[in-house]
mmCIF file of C-alpha atoms in Angstrom:
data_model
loop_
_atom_site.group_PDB
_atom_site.id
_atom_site.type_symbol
_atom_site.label_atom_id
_atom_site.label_comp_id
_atom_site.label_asym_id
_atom_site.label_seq_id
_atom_site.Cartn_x
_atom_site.Cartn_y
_atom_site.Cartn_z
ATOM 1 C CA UNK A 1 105.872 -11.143 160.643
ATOM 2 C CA UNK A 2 107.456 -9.119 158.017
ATOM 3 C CA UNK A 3 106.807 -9.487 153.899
ATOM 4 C CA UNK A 4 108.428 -11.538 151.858
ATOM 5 C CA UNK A 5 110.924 -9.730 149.241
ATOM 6 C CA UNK A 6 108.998 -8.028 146.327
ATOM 7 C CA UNK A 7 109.067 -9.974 143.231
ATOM 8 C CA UNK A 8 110.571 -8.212 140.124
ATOM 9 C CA UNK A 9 107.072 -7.847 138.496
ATOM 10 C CA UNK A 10 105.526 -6.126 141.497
ATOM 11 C CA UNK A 11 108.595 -3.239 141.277
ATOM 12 C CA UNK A 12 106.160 -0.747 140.304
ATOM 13 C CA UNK A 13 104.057 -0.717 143.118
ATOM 14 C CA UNK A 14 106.715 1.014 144.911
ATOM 15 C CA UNK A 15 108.732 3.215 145.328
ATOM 16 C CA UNK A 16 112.233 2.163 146.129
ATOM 17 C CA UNK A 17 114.327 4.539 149.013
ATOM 18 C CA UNK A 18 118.113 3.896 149.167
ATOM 19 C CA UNK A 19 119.783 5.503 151.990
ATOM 20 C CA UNK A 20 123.558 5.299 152.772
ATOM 21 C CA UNK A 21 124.439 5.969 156.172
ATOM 22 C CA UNK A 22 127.468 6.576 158.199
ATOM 23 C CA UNK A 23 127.160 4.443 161.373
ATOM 24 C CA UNK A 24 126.582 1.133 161.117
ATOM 25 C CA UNK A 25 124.726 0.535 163.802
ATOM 26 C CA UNK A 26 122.354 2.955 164.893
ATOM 27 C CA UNK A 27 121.276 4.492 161.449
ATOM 28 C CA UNK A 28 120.983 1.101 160.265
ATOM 29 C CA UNK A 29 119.223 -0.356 162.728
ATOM 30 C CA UNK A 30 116.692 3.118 162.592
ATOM 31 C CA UNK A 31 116.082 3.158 158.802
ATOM 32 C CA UNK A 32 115.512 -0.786 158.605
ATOM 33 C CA UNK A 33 112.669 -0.388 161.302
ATOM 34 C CA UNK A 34 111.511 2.926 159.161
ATOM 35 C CA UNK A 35 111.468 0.207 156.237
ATOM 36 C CA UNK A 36 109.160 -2.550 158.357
ATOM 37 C CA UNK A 37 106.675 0.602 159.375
ATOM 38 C CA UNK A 38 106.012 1.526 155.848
ATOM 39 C CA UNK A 39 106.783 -1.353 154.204
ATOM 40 C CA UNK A 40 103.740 -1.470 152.070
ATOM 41 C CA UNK A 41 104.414 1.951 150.526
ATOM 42 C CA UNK A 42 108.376 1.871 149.832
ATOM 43 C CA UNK A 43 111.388 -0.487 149.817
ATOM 44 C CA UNK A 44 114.139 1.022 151.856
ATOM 45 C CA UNK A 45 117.759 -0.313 151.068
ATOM 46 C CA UNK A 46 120.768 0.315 153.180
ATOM 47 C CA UNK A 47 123.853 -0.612 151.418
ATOM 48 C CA UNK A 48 126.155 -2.427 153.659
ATOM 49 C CA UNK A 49 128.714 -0.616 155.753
ATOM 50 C CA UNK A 50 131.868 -2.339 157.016
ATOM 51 C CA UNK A 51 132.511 0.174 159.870
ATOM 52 C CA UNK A 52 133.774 2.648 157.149
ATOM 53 C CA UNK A 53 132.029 5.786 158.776
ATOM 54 C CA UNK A 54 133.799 8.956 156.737
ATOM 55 C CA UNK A 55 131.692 10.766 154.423
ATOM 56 C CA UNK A 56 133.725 9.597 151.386
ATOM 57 C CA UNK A 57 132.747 6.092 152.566
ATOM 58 C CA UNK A 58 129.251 7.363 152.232
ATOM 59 C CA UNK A 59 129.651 8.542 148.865
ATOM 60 C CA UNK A 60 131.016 5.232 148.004
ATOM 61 C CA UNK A 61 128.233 3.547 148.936
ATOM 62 C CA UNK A 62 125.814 5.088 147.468
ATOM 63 C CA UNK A 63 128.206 5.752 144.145
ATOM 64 C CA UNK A 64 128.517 2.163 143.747
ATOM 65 C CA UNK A 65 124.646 0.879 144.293
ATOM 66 C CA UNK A 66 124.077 -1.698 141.814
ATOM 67 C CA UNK A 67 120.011 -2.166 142.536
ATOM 68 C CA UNK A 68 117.551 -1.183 139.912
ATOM 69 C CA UNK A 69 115.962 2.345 140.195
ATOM 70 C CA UNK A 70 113.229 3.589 138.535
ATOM 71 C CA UNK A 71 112.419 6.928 138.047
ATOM 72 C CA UNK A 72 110.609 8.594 141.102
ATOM 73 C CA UNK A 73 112.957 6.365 143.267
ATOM 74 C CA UNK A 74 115.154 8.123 145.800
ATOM 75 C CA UNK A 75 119.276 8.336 146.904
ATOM 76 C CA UNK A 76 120.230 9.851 150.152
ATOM 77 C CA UNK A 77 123.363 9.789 151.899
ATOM 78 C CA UNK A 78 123.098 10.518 155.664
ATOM 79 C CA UNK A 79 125.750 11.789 158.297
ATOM 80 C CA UNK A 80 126.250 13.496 161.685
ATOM 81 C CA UNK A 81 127.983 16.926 161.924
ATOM 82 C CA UNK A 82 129.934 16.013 164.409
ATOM 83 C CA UNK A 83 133.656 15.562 163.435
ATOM 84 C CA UNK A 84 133.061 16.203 159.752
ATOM 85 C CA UNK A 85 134.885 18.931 157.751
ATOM 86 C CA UNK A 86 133.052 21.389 155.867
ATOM 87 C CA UNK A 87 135.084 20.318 152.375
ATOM 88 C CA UNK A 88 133.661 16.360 153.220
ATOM 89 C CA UNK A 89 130.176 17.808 153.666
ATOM 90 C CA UNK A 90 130.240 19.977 150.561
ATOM 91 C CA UNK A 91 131.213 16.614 148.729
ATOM 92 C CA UNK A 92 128.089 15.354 149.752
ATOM 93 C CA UNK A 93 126.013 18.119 148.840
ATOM 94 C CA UNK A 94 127.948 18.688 145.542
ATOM 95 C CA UNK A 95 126.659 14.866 144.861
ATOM 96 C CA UNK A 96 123.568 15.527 145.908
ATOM 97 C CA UNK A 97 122.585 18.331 143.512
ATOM 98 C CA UNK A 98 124.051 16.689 140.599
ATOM 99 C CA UNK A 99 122.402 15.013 137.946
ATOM 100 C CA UNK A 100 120.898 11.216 137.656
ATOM 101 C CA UNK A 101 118.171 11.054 135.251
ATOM 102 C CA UNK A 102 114.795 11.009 137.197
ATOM 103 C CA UNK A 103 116.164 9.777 140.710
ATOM 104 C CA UNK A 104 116.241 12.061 143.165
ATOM 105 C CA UNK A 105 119.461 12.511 145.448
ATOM 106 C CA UNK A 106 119.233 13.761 148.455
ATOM 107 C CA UNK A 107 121.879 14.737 151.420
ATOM 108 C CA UNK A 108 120.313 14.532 155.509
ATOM 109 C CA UNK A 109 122.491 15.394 158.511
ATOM 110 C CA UNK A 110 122.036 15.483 161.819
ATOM 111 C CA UNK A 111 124.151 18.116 163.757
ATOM 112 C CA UNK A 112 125.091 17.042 166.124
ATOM 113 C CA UNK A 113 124.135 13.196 165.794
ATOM 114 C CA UNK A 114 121.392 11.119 165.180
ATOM 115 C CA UNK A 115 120.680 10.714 168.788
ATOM 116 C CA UNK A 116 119.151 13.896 168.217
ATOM 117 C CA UNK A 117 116.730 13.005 165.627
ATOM 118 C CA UNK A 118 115.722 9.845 167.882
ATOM 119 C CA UNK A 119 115.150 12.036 171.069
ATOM 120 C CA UNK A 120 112.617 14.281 168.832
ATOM 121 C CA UNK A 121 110.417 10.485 168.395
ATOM 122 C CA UNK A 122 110.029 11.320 172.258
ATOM 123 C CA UNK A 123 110.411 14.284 173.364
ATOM 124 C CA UNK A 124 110.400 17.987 171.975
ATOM 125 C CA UNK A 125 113.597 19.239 172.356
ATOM 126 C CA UNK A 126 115.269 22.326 171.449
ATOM 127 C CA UNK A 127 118.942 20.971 169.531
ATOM 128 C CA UNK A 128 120.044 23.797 171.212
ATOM 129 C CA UNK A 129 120.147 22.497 174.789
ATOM 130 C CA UNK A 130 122.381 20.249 175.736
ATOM 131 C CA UNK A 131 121.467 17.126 177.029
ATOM 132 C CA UNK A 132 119.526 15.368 174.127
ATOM 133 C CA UNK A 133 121.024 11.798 175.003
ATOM 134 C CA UNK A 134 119.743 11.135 178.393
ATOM 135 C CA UNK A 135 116.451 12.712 177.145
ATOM 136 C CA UNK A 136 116.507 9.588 174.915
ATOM 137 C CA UNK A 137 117.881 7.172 177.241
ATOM 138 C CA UNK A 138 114.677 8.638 179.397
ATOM 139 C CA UNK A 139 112.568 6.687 176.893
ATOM 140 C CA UNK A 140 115.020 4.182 175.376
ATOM 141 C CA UNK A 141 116.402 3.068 178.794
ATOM 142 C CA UNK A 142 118.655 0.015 176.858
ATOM 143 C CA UNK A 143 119.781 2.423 174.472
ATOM 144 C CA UNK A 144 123.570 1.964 173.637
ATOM 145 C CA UNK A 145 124.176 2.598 169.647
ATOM 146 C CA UNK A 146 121.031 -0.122 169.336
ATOM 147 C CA UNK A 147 118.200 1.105 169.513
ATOM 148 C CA UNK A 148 114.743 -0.473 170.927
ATOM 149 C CA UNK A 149 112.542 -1.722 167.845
ATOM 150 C CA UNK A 150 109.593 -1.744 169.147
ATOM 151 C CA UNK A 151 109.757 1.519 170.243
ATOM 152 C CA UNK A 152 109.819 3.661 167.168
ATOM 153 C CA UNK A 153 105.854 3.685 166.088
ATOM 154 C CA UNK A 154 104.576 5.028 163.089
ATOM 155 C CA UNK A 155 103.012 7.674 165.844
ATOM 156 C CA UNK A 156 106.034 8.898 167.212
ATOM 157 C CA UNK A 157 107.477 8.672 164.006
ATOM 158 C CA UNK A 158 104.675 11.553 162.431
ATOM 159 C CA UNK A 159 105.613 13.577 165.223
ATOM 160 C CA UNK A 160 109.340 13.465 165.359
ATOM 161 C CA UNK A 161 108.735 14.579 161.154
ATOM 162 C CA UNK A 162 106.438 17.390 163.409
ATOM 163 C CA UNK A 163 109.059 18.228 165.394
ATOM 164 C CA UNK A 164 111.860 18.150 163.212
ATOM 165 C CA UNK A 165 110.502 20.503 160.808
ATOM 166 C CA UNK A 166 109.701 23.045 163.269
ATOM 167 C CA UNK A 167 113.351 23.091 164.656
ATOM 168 C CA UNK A 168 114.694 22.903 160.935
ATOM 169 C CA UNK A 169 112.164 23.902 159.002
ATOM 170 C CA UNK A 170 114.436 24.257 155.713
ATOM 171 C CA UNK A 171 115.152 20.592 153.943
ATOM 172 C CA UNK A 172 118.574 21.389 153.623
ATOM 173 C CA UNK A 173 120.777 19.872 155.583
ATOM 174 C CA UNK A 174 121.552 21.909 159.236
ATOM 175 C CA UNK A 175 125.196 22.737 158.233
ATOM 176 C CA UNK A 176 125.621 25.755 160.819
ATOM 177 C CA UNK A 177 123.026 25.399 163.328
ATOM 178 C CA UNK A 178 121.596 22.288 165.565
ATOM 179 C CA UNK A 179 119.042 19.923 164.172
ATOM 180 C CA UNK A 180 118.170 17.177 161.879
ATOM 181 C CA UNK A 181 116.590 17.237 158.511
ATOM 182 C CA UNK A 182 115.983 13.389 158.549
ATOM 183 C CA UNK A 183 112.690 14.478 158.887
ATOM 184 C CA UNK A 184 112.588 15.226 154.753
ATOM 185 C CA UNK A 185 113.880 11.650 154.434
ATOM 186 C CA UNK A 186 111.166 10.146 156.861
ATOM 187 C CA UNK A 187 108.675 12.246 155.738
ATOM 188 C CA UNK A 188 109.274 11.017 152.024
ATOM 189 C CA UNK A 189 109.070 7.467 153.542
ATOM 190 C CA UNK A 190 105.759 7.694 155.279
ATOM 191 C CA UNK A 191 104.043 9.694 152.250
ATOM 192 C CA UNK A 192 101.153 8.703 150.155
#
């Protein structure tokens, strides 16, 4: 059983995470079940996407949030690398270094997809070898875009953050090589 919505006059007992995201299935599905885990240290919020996957849908998103934020509270947009341009990533970034009073904005990629960042719950694998989705579907033997709930823990979860910072140790987003920053994202998440 999950919590009820927070009341207005509990708002500053947490932090608030909103996170636009390109699929609408998969990193939905992922950063809704990140939400249940931790729960009782953050509100996540996915704005809704209506199968409107480009990066400039994205940015719209997130642009167009209406929730309250505080200060402390957090924007990220997320994407794959995989079909992207480099001017539609660079609008990204460019958002995500500019300026909005004291929330942070953040930009988290996974190149080549998310898949990888879900096999790394599992498994430690290099993003360098091919092969990362039957890895997953090793584990996740359903897996098909939805992923199996149950099977994200907040244990795998602390080592996927493990594992993703040792294959992309910087925060910024893995523009030119293989890997996954989500784990700056999760890690935020899971703090405190």
């Amino acid at each position: 059983m999950y919590p009820k919505p927070r009341r207005q006059d509990s708002r500053f007992l947490k932090r608030k995470v909103v996170v636009s995201v390109e699929g609408a299935v998969t990193e939905d599905e992922y950063f809704k079940r990140i939400g249940k885990l931790y729960w009782d240290k953050v509100v996540v919020d996915i704005p809704k996407n209506v199968n409107k996957s480009a990066p400039n849908h994205v940015l719209d998103r997130i642009r167009n949030y209406r929730g309250k934020l505080n200060p402390g509270d957090e924007m990220w947009c997320v994407i794959d690398s995989d079909k992207w341009t480099p001017k539609q990533k660079a609008d990204i970034a460019k958002w995500a270094t500019g300026k909005s009073g004291k929330v942070r904005r953040y930009f988290g990629m996974s190149n080549p997809k998310i898949e990888l960042w879900l096999t790394l719950h599992f498994v430690d694998w290099d993003p360098n070898k091919p092969g990362f989705l039957s890895a997953l579907r090793k584990h996740m033997p359903t897996y098909d875009k939805h992923i199996e709930q149950k099977r994200i823990t907040k244990d795998n979860v602390l080592i996927a953050i493990g594992r993703g910072k040792k294959y992309s140790p910087s925060p910024n987003p893995p523009l030119k090589s293989k890997g996954s920053n989500l784990w700056v994202l999760v890690e935020h998440i899971a703090r405190q």
